[in-house]
Structures are given as C-alpha cells and as structure tokens.
Short mmCIF file of C-alpha atoms in Angstrom, two decimals:
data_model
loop_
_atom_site.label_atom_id
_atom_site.label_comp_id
_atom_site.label_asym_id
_atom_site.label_seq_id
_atom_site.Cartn_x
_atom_site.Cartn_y
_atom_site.Cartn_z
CA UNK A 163 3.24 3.41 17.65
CA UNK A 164 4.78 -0.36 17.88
CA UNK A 165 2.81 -1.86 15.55
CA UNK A 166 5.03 0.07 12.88
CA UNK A 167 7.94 -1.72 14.16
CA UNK A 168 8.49 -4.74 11.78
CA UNK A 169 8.05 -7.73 14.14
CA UNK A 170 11.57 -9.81 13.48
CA UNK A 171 10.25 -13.20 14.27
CA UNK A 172 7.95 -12.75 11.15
CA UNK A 173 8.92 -15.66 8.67
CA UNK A 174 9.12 -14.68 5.17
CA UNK A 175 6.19 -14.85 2.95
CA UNK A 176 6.36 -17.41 0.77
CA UNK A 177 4.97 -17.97 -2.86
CA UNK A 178 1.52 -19.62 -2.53
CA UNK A 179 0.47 -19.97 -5.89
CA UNK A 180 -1.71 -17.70 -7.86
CA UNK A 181 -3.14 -14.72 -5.93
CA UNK A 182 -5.00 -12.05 -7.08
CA UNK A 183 -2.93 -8.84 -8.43
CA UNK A 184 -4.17 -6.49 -5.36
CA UNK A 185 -3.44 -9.13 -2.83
CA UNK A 186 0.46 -9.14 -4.08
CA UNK A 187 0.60 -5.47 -4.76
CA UNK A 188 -0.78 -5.05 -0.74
CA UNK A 189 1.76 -7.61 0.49
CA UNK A 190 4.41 -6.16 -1.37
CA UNK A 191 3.77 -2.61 0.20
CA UNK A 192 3.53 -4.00 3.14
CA UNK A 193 7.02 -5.99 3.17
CA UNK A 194 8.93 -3.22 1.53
CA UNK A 195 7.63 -0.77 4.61
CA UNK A 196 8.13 -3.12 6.95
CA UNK A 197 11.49 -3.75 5.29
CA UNK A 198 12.37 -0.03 5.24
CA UNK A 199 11.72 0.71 8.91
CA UNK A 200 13.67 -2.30 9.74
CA UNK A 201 16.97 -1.64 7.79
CA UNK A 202 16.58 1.79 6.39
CA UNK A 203 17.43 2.07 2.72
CA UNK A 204 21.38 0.52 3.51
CA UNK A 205 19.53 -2.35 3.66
CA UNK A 206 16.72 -1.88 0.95
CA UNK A 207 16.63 -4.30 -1.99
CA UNK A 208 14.33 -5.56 -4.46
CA UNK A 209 15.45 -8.93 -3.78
CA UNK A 210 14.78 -9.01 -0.05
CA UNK A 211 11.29 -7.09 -0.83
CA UNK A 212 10.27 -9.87 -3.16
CA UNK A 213 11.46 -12.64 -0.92
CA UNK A 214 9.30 -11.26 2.04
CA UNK A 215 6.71 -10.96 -0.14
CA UNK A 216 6.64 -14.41 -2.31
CA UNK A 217 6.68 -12.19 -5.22
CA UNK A 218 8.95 -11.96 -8.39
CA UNK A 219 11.48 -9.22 -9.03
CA UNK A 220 9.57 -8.80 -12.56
CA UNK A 221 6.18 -8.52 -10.81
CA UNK A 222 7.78 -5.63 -8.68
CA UNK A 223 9.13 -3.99 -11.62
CA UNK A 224 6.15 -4.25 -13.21
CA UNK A 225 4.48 -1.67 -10.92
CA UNK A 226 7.14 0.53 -9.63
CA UNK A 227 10.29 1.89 -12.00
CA UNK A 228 13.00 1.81 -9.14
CA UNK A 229 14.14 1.29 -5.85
CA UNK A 230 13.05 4.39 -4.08
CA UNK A 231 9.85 4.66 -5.95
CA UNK A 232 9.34 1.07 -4.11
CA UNK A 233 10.40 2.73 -0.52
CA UNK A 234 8.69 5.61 -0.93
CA UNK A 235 5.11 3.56 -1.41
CA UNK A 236 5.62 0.96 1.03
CA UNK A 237 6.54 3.72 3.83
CA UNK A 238 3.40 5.73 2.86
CA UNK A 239 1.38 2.15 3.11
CA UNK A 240 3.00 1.80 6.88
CA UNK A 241 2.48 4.81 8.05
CA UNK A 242 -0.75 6.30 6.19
CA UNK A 243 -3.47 4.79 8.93
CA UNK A 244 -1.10 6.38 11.91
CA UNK A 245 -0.95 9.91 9.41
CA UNK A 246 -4.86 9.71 8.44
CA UNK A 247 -6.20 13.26 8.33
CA UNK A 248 -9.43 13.53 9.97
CA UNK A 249 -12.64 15.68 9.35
CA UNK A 250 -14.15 16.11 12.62
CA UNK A 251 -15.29 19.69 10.87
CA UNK A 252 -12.99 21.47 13.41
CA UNK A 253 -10.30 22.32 11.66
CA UNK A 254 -8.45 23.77 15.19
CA UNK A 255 -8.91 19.84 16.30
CA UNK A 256 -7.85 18.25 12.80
CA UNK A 257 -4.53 20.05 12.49
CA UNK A 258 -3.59 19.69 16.04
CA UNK A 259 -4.64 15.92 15.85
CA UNK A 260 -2.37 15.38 12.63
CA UNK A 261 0.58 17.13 13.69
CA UNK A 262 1.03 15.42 17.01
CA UNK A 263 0.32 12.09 15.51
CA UNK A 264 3.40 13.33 13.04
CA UNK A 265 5.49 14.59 15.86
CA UNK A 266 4.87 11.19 17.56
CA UNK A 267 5.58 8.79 14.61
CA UNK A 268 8.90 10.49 13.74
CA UNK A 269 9.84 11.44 16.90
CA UNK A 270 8.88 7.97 18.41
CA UNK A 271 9.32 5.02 16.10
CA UNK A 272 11.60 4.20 13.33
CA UNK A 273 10.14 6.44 10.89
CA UNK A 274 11.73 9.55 11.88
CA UNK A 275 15.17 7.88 11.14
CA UNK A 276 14.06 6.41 8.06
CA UNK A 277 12.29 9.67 6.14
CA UNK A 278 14.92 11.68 7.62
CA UNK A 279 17.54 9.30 5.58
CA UNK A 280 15.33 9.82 2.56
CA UNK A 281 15.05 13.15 2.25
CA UNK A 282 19.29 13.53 3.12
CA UNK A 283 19.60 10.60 0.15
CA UNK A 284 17.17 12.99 -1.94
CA UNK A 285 19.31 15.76 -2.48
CA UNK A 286 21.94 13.79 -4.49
CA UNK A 287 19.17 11.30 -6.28
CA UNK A 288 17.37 12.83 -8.38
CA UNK A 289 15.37 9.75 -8.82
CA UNK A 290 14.63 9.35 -5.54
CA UNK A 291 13.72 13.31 -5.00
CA UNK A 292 10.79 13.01 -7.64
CA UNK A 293 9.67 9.81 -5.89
CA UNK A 294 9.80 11.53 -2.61
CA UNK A 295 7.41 14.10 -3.85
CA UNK A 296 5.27 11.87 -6.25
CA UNK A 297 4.81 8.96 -3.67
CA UNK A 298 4.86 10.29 -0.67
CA UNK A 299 4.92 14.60 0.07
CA UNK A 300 2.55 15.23 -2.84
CA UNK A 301 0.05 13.07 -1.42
CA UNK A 302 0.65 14.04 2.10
CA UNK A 303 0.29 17.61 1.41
CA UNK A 304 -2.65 17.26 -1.01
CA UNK A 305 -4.49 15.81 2.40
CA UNK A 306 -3.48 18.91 4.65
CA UNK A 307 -4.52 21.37 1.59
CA UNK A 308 -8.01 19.69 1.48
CA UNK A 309 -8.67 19.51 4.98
CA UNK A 310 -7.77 23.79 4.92
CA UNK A 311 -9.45 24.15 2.09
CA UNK A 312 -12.77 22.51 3.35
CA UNK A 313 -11.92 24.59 6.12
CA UNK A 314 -12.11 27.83 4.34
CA UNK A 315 -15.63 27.08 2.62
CA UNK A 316 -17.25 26.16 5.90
CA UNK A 317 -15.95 29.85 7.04
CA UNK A 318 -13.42 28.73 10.12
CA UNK A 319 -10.44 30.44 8.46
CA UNK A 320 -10.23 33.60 6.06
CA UNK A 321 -10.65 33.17 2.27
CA UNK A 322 -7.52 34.63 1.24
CA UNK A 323 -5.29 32.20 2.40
CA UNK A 324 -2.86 30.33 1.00
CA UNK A 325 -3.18 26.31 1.93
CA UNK A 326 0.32 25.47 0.65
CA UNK A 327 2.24 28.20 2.57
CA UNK A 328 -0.07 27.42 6.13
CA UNK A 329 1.30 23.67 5.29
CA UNK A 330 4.90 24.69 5.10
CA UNK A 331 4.38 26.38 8.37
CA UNK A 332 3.46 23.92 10.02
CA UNK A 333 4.89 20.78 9.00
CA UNK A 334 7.91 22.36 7.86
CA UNK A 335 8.59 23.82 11.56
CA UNK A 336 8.58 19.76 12.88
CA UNK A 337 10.17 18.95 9.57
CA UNK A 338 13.28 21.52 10.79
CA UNK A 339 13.50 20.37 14.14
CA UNK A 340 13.46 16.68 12.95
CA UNK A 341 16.46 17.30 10.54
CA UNK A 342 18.51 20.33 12.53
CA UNK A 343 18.00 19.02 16.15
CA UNK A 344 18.32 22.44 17.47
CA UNK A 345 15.61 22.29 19.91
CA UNK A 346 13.44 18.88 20.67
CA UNK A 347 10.57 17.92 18.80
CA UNK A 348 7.54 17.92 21.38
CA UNK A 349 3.79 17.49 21.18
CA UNK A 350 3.26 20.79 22.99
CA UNK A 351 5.95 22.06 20.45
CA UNK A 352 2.94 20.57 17.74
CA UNK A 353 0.03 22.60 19.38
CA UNK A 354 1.81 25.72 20.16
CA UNK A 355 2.45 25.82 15.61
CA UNK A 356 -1.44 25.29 15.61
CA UNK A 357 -2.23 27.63 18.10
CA UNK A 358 0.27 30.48 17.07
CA UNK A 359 -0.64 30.27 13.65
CA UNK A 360 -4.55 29.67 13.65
CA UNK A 361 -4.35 33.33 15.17
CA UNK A 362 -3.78 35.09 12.06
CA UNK A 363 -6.04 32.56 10.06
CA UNK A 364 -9.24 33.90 11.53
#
C-alpha cells in the first residue's frame, strides 16, 4: 500500500500554461488526495490543493462547491484502483478479495486515519455528511450492490436478498472495528464476515 503515501520530496506542480480541462481536473484529484492523506483535513485547503496542482482557486470552484466535496473526490481518486471491485464471476472470491484489500488500506496506510476523521467531522457538517455519501459511500456501495446483484442473476446467492443490508454486514463490521477499536481489524477477521455470512446467502 505505499504508493498511497504522498511522496514528500514531490515539488509542487506548477502552472504550465494551457492544459486540457481533464488533465487539470486529474491533477487536481490527485493533489488534493495526496494532500489529504498527508495532512488530514487540519491541514486541507483550497489554496494548498491549487498550489500542488498549478491550478486556480476559481478553476477548483468551478467543479466542486466546497472543501469536503474536494476531499471526498480526491480520496476516492487515491484509493479507487487499491478498492477496485473485481468480477472474477465468483462472488465467494470477489467479496473476500475487496474486503481484505479494505481491511488492508485502512488498517495499513494513512487512509484509515483520514476516512475515520471524515466520517467523526461528518456528524457535525452537514455539508460534509452529504459529500461523504455523494462522493464517496454512494459510489462505493453502488459497486458492492452490483457485484451481489450480478451475483444473484448468475444463481450463486438466493433471490430474495437484500444487497444493501449484506453490504452493511460486511463493511459495516470493519467499519465498527475501525472506529470502536474494540477488537483488531484483521484479514482473517475480513474472511471469517465472508465466510459466516455467505452461509445463509445460499
């Protein structure tokens, strides 16, 4: 997982005239997540994002409406080729393979800290909150629902379940243990969820 770590010797990006619109909006995502996991959101600014970037603070605000919305998209950019949900048509595989690349990214990098700080900041922003779920756990779920759902009409789990609730399960088990430290948050903690509950999916 290091190459989610922001490398510090990285020199700022600088302005280099004219570049096309997806080439700024990319490098933009890619300096506010690189930003985020480096300073957390203490340390998150439009100003610093647009200075990493060679971008303007207009241009940013052109495209996103706020501060968190601006997180919340630049840590889905970092982390959405380490979270990518694979169809390998075995849906036992797939969810096993997502949820200990999850366990491992927050458990193992600066990501757990920083969505953990996000969703605490959440509950008193409301701004922030529908970010949180517009940017970043609508999108993530929508992926887990599909892969179930696929899973259903190729007949590896029942047709009467519900793809929302077996996502709550699951995530929201290493979700608990990320943010209420009770017990630790382990890959065989990951596979034992898939296991236990893939049970009473069949």
């Amino acid at each position: 997982m290091a190459q989610l770590t922001p490398d510090a010797n990285t020199p700022p990006r600088r302005g280099r005239g004219r570049r096309p619109a997806d080439q700024v909006r990319a490098e933009i995502l890619t300096a506010a997540g690189d930003l985020l996991l480096a300073e957390g959101m203490a340390g998150f600014t439009i100003e610093k994002v647009a200075a990493q970037a060679g971008a303007s603070r207009m241009t940013i605000y052109k495209w996103w409406p706020s501060k968190g919305a601006l997180a919340l998209d630049g840590y889905f950019t970092v982390v959405a080729p380490t979270l990518a949900f694979t169809d390998t048509a075995d849906i036992v595989a797939d969810l096993t393979n997502q949820l200990v690349a999850f366990v491992h990214l927050v458990r193992d990098t600066p990501a757990g800290r920083v969505i953990a700080h996000l969703i605490a900041q959440a509950q008193t922003d409301p701004e922030l909150a529908d970010a949180y779920r517009q940017r970043y756990s609508g999108p993530r779920r929508a992926l887990a629902v599909e892969a179930l759902t696929r899973a259903m009409a190729r007949g590896q789990l029942r047709a009467d379940i519900d793809p929302e609730s077996v996502v709550d399960q699951l995530w929201g088990a290493c979700y608990h243990r990320l943010l209420v430290p009770d017990l630790p948050l382990t890959e065989d903690f990951a596979r034992t969820l898939v296991d236990n509950l893939v049970r009473g999916l069949r």
